[in-house]
Structures are given as C-alpha cells and as structure tokens.
Coordinates of C-alpha atoms in Angstrom, one line a residue:
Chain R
X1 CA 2.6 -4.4 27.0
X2 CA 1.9 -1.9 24.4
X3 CA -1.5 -2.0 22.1
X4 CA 0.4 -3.4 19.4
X5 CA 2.7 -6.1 22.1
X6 CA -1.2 -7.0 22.9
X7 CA -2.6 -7.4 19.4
X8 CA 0.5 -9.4 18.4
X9 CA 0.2 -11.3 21.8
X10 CA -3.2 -11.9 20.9
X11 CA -3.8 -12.5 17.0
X12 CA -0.1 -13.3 16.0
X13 CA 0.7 -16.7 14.9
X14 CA 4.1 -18.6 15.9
X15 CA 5.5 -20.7 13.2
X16 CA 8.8 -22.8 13.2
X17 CA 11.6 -21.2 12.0
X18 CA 11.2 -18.2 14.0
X19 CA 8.3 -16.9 11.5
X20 CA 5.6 -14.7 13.3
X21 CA 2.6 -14.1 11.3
X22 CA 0.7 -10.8 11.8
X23 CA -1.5 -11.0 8.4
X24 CA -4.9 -10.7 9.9
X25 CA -3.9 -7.3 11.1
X26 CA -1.0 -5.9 9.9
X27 CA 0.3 -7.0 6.2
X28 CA -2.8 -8.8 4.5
X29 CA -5.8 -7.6 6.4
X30 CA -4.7 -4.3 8.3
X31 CA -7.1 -3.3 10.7
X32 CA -7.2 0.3 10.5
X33 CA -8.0 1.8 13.8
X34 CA -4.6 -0.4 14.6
X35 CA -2.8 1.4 12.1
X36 CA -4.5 4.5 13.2
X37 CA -3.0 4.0 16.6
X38 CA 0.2 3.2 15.2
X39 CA 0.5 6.2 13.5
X40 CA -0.4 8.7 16.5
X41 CA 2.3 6.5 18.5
X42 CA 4.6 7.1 15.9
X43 CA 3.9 11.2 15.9
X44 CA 4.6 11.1 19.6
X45 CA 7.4 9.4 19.1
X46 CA 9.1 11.4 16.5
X47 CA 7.8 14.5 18.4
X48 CA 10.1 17.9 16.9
X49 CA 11.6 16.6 14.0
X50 CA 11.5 18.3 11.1
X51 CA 9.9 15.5 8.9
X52 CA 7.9 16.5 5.3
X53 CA 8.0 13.0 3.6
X54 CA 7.7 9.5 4.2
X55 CA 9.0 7.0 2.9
X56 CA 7.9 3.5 2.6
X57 CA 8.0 0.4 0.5
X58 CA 5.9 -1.8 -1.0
X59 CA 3.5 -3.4 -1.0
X60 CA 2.7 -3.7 3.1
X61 CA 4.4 -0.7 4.3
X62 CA 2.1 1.7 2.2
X63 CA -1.1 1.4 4.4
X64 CA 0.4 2.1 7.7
X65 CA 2.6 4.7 6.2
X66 CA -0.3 6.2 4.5
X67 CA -2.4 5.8 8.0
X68 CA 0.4 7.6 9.7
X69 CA 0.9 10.5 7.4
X70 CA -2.2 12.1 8.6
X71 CA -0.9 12.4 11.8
X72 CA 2.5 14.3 10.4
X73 CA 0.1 16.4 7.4
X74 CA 2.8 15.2 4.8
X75 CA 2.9 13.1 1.0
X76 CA 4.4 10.1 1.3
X77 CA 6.5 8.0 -1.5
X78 CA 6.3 4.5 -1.7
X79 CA 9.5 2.7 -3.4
X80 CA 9.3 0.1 -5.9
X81 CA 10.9 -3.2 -5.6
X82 CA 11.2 -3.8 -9.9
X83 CA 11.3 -2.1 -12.5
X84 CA 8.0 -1.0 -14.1
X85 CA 7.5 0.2 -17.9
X86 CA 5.7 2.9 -16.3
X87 CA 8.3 4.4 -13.8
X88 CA 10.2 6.4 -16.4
X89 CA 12.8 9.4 -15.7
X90 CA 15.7 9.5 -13.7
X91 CA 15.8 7.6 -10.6
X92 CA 17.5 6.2 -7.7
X93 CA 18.2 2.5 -7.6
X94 CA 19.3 0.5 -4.2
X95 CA 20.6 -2.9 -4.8
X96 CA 19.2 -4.9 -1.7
X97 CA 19.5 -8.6 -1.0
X98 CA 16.4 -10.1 0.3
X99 CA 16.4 -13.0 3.1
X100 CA 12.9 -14.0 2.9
X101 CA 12.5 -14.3 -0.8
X102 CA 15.9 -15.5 -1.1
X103 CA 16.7 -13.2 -3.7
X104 CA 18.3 -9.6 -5.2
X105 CA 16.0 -7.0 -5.3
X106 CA 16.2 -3.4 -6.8
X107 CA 14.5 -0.6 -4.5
X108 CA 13.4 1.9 -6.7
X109 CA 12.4 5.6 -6.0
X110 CA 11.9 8.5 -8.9
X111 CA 13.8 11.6 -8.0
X112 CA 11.7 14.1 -8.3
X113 CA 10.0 12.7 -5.4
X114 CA 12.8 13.1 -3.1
X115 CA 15.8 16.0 -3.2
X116 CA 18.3 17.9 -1.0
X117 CA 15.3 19.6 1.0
X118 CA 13.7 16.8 2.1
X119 CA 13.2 15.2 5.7
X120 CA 12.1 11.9 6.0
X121 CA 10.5 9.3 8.4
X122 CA 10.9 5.9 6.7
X123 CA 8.2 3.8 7.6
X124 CA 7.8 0.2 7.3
X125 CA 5.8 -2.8 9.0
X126 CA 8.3 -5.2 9.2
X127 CA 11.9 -5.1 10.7
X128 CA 13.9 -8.4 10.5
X129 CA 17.1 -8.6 8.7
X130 CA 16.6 -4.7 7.2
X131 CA 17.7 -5.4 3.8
X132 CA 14.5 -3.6 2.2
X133 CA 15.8 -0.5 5.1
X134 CA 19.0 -0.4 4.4
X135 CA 18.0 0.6 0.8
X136 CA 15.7 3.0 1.6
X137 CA 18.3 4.8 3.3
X138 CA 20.8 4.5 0.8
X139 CA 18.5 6.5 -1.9
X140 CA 17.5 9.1 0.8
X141 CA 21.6 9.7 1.1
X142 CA 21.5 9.3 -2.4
X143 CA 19.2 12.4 -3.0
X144 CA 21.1 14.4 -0.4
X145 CA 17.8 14.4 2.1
X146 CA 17.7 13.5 5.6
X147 CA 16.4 10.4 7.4
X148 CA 14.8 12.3 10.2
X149 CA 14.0 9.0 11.7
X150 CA 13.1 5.3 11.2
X151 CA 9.2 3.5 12.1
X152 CA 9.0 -0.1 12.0
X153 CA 5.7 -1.3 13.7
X154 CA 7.4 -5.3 14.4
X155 CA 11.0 -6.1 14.9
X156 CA 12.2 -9.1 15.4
X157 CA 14.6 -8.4 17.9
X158 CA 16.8 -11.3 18.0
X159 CA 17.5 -10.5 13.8
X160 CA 20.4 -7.9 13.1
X161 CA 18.7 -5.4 10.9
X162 CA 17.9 -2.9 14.1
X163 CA 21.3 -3.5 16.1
X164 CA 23.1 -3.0 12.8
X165 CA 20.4 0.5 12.3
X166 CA 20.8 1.4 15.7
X167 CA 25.1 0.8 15.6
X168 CA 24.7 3.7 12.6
X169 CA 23.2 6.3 14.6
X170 CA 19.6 6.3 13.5
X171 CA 17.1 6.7 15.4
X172 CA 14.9 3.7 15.2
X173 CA 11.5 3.2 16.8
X174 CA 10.0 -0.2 16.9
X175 CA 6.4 -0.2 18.7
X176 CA 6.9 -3.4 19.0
X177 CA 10.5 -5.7 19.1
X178 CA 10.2 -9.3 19.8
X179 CA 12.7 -10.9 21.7
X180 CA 12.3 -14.5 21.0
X181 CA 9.3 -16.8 20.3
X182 CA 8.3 -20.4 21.1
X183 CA 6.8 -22.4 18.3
X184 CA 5.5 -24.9 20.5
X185 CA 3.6 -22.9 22.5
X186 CA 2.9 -20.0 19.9
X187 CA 4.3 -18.0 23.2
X188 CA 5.9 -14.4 22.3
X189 CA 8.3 -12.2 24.3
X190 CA 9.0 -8.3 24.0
X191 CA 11.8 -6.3 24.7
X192 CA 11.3 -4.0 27.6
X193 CA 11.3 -0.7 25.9
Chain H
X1 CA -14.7 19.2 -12.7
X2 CA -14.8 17.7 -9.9
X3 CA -11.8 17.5 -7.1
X4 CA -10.1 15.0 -8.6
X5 CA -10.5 15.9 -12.3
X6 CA -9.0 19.3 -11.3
X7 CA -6.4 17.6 -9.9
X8 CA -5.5 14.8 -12.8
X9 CA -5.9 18.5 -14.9
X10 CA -3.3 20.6 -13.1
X11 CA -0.8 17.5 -12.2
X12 CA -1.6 14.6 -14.4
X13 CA 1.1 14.2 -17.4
X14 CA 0.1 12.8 -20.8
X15 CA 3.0 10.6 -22.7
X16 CA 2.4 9.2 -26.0
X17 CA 1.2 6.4 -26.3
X18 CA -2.1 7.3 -24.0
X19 CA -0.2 7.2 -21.0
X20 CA -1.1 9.1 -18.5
X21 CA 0.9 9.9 -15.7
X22 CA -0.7 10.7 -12.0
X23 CA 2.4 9.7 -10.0
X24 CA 3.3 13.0 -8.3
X25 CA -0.1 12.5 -6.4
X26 CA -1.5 9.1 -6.6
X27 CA 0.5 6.3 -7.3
X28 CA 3.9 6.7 -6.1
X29 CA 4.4 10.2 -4.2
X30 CA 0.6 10.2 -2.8
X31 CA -1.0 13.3 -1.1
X32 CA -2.6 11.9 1.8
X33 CA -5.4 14.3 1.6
X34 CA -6.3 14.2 -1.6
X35 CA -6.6 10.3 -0.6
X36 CA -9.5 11.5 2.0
X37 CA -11.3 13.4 -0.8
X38 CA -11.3 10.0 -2.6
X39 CA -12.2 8.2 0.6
X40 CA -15.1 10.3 1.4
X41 CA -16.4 10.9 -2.0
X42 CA -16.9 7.0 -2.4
X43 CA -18.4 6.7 1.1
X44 CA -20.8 9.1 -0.6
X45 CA -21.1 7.0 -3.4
X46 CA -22.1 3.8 -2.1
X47 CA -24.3 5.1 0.7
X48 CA -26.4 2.4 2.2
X49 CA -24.7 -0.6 0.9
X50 CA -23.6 -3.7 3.4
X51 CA -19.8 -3.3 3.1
X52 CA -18.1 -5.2 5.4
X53 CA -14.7 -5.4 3.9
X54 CA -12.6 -3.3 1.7
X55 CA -10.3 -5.6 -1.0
X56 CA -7.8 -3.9 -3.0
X57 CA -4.2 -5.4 -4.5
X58 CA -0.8 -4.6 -4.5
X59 CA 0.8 -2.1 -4.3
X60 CA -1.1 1.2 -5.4
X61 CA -4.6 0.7 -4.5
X62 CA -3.2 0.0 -0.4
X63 CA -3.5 3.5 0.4
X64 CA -6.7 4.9 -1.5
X65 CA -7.9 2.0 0.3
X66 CA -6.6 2.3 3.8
X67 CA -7.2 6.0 3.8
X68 CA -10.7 5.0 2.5
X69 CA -11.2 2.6 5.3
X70 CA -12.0 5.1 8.0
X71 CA -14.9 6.5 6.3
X72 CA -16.2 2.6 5.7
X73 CA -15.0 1.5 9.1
X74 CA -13.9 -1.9 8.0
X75 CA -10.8 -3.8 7.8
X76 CA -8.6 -4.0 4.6
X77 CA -7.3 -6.8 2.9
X78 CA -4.8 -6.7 -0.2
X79 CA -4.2 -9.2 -2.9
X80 CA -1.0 -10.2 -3.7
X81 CA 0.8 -10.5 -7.2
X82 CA 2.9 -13.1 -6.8
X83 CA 3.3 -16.4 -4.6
X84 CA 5.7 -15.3 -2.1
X85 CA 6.7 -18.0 0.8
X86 CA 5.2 -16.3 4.0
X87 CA 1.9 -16.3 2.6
X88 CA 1.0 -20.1 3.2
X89 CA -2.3 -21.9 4.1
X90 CA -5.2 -22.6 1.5
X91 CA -5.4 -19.5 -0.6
X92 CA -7.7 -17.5 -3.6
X93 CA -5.8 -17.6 -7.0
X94 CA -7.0 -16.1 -10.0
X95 CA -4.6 -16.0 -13.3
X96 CA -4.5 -12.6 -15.3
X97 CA -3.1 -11.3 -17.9
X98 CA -0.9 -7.6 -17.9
X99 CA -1.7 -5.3 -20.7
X100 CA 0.7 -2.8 -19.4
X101 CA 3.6 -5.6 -18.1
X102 CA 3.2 -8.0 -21.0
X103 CA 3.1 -11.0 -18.5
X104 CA 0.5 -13.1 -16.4
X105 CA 0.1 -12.6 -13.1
X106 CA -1.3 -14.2 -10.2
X107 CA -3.7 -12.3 -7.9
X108 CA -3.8 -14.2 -4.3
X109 CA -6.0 -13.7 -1.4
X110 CA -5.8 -16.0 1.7
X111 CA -9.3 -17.9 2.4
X112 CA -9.2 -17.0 5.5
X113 CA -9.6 -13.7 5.0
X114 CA -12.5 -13.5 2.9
X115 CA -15.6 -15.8 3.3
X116 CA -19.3 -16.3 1.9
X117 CA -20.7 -13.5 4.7
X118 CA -18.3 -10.9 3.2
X119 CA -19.8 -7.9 1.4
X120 CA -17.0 -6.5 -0.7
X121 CA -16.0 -2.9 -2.1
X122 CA -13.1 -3.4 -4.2
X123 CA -11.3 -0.3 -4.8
X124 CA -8.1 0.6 -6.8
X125 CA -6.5 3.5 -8.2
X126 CA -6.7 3.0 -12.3
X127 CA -8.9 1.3 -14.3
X128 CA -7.5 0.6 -18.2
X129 CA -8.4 -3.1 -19.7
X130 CA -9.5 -4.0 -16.5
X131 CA -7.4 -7.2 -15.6
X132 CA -6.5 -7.0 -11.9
X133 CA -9.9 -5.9 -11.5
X134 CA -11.2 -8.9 -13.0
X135 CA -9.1 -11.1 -11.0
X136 CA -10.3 -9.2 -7.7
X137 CA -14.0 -10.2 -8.9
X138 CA -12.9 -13.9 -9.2
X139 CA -11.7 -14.1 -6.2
X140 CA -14.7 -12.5 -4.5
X141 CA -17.4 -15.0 -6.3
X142 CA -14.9 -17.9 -5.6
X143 CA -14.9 -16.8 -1.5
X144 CA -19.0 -17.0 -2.1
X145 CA -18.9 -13.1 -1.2
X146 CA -20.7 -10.8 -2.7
X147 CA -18.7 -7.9 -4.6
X148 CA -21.0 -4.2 -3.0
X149 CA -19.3 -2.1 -5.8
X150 CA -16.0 -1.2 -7.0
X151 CA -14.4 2.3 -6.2
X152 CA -11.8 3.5 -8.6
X153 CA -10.0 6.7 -8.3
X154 CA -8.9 6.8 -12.4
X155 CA -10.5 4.8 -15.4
X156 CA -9.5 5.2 -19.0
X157 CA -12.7 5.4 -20.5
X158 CA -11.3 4.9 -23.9
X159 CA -10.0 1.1 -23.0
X160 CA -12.2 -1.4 -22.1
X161 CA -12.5 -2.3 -18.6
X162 CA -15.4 0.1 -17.5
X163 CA -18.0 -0.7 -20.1
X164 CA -16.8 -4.4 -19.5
X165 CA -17.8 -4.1 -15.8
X166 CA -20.9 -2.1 -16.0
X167 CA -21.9 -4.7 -18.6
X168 CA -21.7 -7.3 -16.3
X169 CA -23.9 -5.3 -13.6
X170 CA -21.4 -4.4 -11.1
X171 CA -21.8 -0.5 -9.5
X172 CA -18.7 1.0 -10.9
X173 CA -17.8 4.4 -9.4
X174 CA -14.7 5.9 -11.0
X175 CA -14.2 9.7 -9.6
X176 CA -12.6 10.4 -12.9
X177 CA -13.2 8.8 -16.3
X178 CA -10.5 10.2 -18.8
X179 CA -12.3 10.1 -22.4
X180 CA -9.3 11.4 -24.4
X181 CA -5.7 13.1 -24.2
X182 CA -3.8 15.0 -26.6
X183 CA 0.0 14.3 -25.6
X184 CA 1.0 17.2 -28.1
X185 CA -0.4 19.8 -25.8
X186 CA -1.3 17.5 -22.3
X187 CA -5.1 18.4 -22.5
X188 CA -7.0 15.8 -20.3
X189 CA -10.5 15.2 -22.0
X190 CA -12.7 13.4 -19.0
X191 CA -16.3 11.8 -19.6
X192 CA -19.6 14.3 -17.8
X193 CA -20.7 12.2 -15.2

C-alpha cells in the first residue's frame, strides 16, 4: 500500500451503500503534510508534461490542488458549481449531472482564465461516477487548451467515471483506486497499481 | 504598500457599485505564491498564539488556508454552505444572511472536528459585512473553542464587518483594508496600517 492506501486503510470510514468517508483528512479536515505528499506524488507522476494550469473544482478539490501546485510552480483555477452575481464576463458553462446530490449542476469557469495556450492537470479529490470531471474537461476543450493529464487522489474503482476517462485516452492517475469495500467490517481493498 | 496592496493595485478591478474584483489572483485563478506571501505574513502576524486548527469555509478561503497551513503546521477544516447528504453525523450550524447573494445560508462544521481544546485561526479571503465570518465565530464558541484570531487576505474597510469584529475584541489581521475606490478611474484607496 501507498501512503494514501494506508491513511484511507487507517482513518477511512465504511458506510452502507458503498460510501467511504475520508473527511478527517481529505475533504473536511485535510491534513496538510497528506496533501503535501500528494502533490509531490502527483509531480512524479506527471513527470515531462508540459502543464501551466490547474484546474480544480470546488469546494474540496481546491486545497489539494492548491497543495500541489507548488510542486508544478503554476496558478491554478478553481471552477464554480452556480452561478455567482459576482462571476461576470464571458464564460464557459458545462452542464453536469450529479449522482450524489441527485441533481443538475452548472460547472462554471471565466475565460480569461483558461485559452488556446494552456496545459492543464485537472485535479480533484474525489473520483466516483466523474460527472463533476467530465465537465471540467468539456470547458478545457471548450477553450481550445489541453488536458495534459487528470489527478484524482480516491477513486472508487468499481464506479465508471475512470473506465469511462481512461476508454477516452486520458491519462488518469488515481493515488489511490478502491476496488470494493465491506460495510460490515469497514474493510477496504485497492487496486494493484 | 505592502505585497499584497501592490498587488490588489496592479491586478485588482473596480466595478461600480464598490465591487472590487481580485479574481485573476485570489479567488478563482489563484497564484500559489502570492498565497505563501499571505501564509507567512499571518504566521508573522499571530506569533505566539496557541493555534491548533486553521477553520475556513467554502470555497475561496480553502486555499489561502491550506497554503497557510504549512507555516502554522496544523490541519484544516472547511465549513460548508449548504447541507449536502455525505456530510452526516451531529454537526455545527449557524444561519447567516448573504449581502452579496441575497439569500440565507447555512454554515456547517462537523462536531467532530472541532472540540472545546481547539484554538482556532479563522482565515478567509474577503471581508465586506462580515456574515460568513460571523457564522465561523458561532460555530467556534458553540464547539467551546476558542477563536486565536482571524486572518483575512481583503477587507472592505468602508462596510461593516471589521469595525464589527474588532469591536467585539477579536485580533483581526486583514493584509489589505481597501478604504475607498474610484470605479471611474480604478484607483484602490487602502487604510495605513
């Protein structure tokens, strides 16, 4: 196991219905030499590529992202889920469906943070179903930039968001994918990587 | 003026209405090492005090907060805005009002996450009337914590919320206090410090 396979192993809570809770470390309280560590795993990992932006979403992506970018020496953008009075100029708009929340969601990014020139690692804690991704990379093809490559510090393997993500060519780096879960015995298993 | 002023002074855009837009920098493309200015410069600031735990709330304040983190060496935790079903167990609520929405929110911390040994910096990125902030505070006193300080990266010295909070006692540190703006000709007025 990985650091972050051992800190999920370790502080991450089973629930039924296939939820896993990683809110003491990861999306509520972050522990930030854990996202520290996740960000210089995720410069290895992307290694080369000619990234100068990421991108994230909010609200539990931005910390890691933000964590990470030091590691890459790069801005990142943050997309909006609604519309704010105060986001005001031209922007790109992703129509995303979300499974948690049961509901439509706009991903929203202004575009004069993101244009022809840009390469960019999307970044996000979370990968399940990858509605909230597959919007993010909609605007990025919307501005004419490149997605350089994808960062997801938790997938849940056994969901279709990285098969589908992975199927389109992308590549997709999950520190940590997990396989399947027993909410009896708050037992977790990794994909070999 | 100090880093940050200089900044807000070469980037910042004034809109009528005393809006005042930082978003190129802080609040939705964010430069990651202007974010470790911020993070030292309030390490600086409250020198000496207890802090245990760094609270901020969604989605802004994350990353001032986790990039300020490292220089604190404590954990994070965010609030949320709004009740969303993976957040369950007994949690913090305190009701406040938007100015710049026009609606009432909810600002929600899990208990378990912040109890009466905590010794709290809250820090977010803008300061206006004050009301997220004054949720935050709620929430603090509810947990029995103690609230160390509150680090703000902007305040709008010409509404409300500072005076409100140094009137109740609280060490308020905002890096940059804008006392006035002239949206015919963008000219940022900030407060000596």
């Amino acid at each position: 196991m990985n650091f972050l396979e051992e800190r999920i192993a370790k502080d991450g809570i089973v629930k039924e219905g296939n939820v896993l809770k990683v809110d003491s470390f990861l999306n509520h309280q972050m522990d930030i030499e854990l996202l520290n560590e996740i960000g210089k795993e995720l410069k290895k990992r992307f290694e080369g590529k000619p990234i100068n932006k990421i991108l994230t979403i909010e609200a539990s992506g931005i910390g890691i992202a933000c964590v990470a970018a030091q590691y890459f020496g790069v801005p990142v953008v943050f997309a909006k889920k609604a519309k704010s009075i105060n986001l005001e100029g031209e922007m790109y708009v992703a129509e995303v469906e979300s499974f948690t929340h049961k509901c439509k969601n706009q991903v929203i990014v202004a575009k004069k943070f993101l244009g022809e020139d840009d390469h960019v690692l999307i970044i996000d804690d979370f990968l399940a179903n990858g509605c909230a991704l597959q919007g993010l990379i909609q605007i990025v093809q919307s501005a004419g930039a490149s997605v350089e490559g994808i960062g997801i510090a938790v997938e849940k393997g056994f969901q279709s968001g990285g098969r589908i993500i992975r199927n389109l060519g992308y590549q997709l780096e999950s520190l940590a994918i997990v396989e399947s879960m027993d909410s009896e015995n708050g037992t977790i298993y990794f994909r070999e990587q």
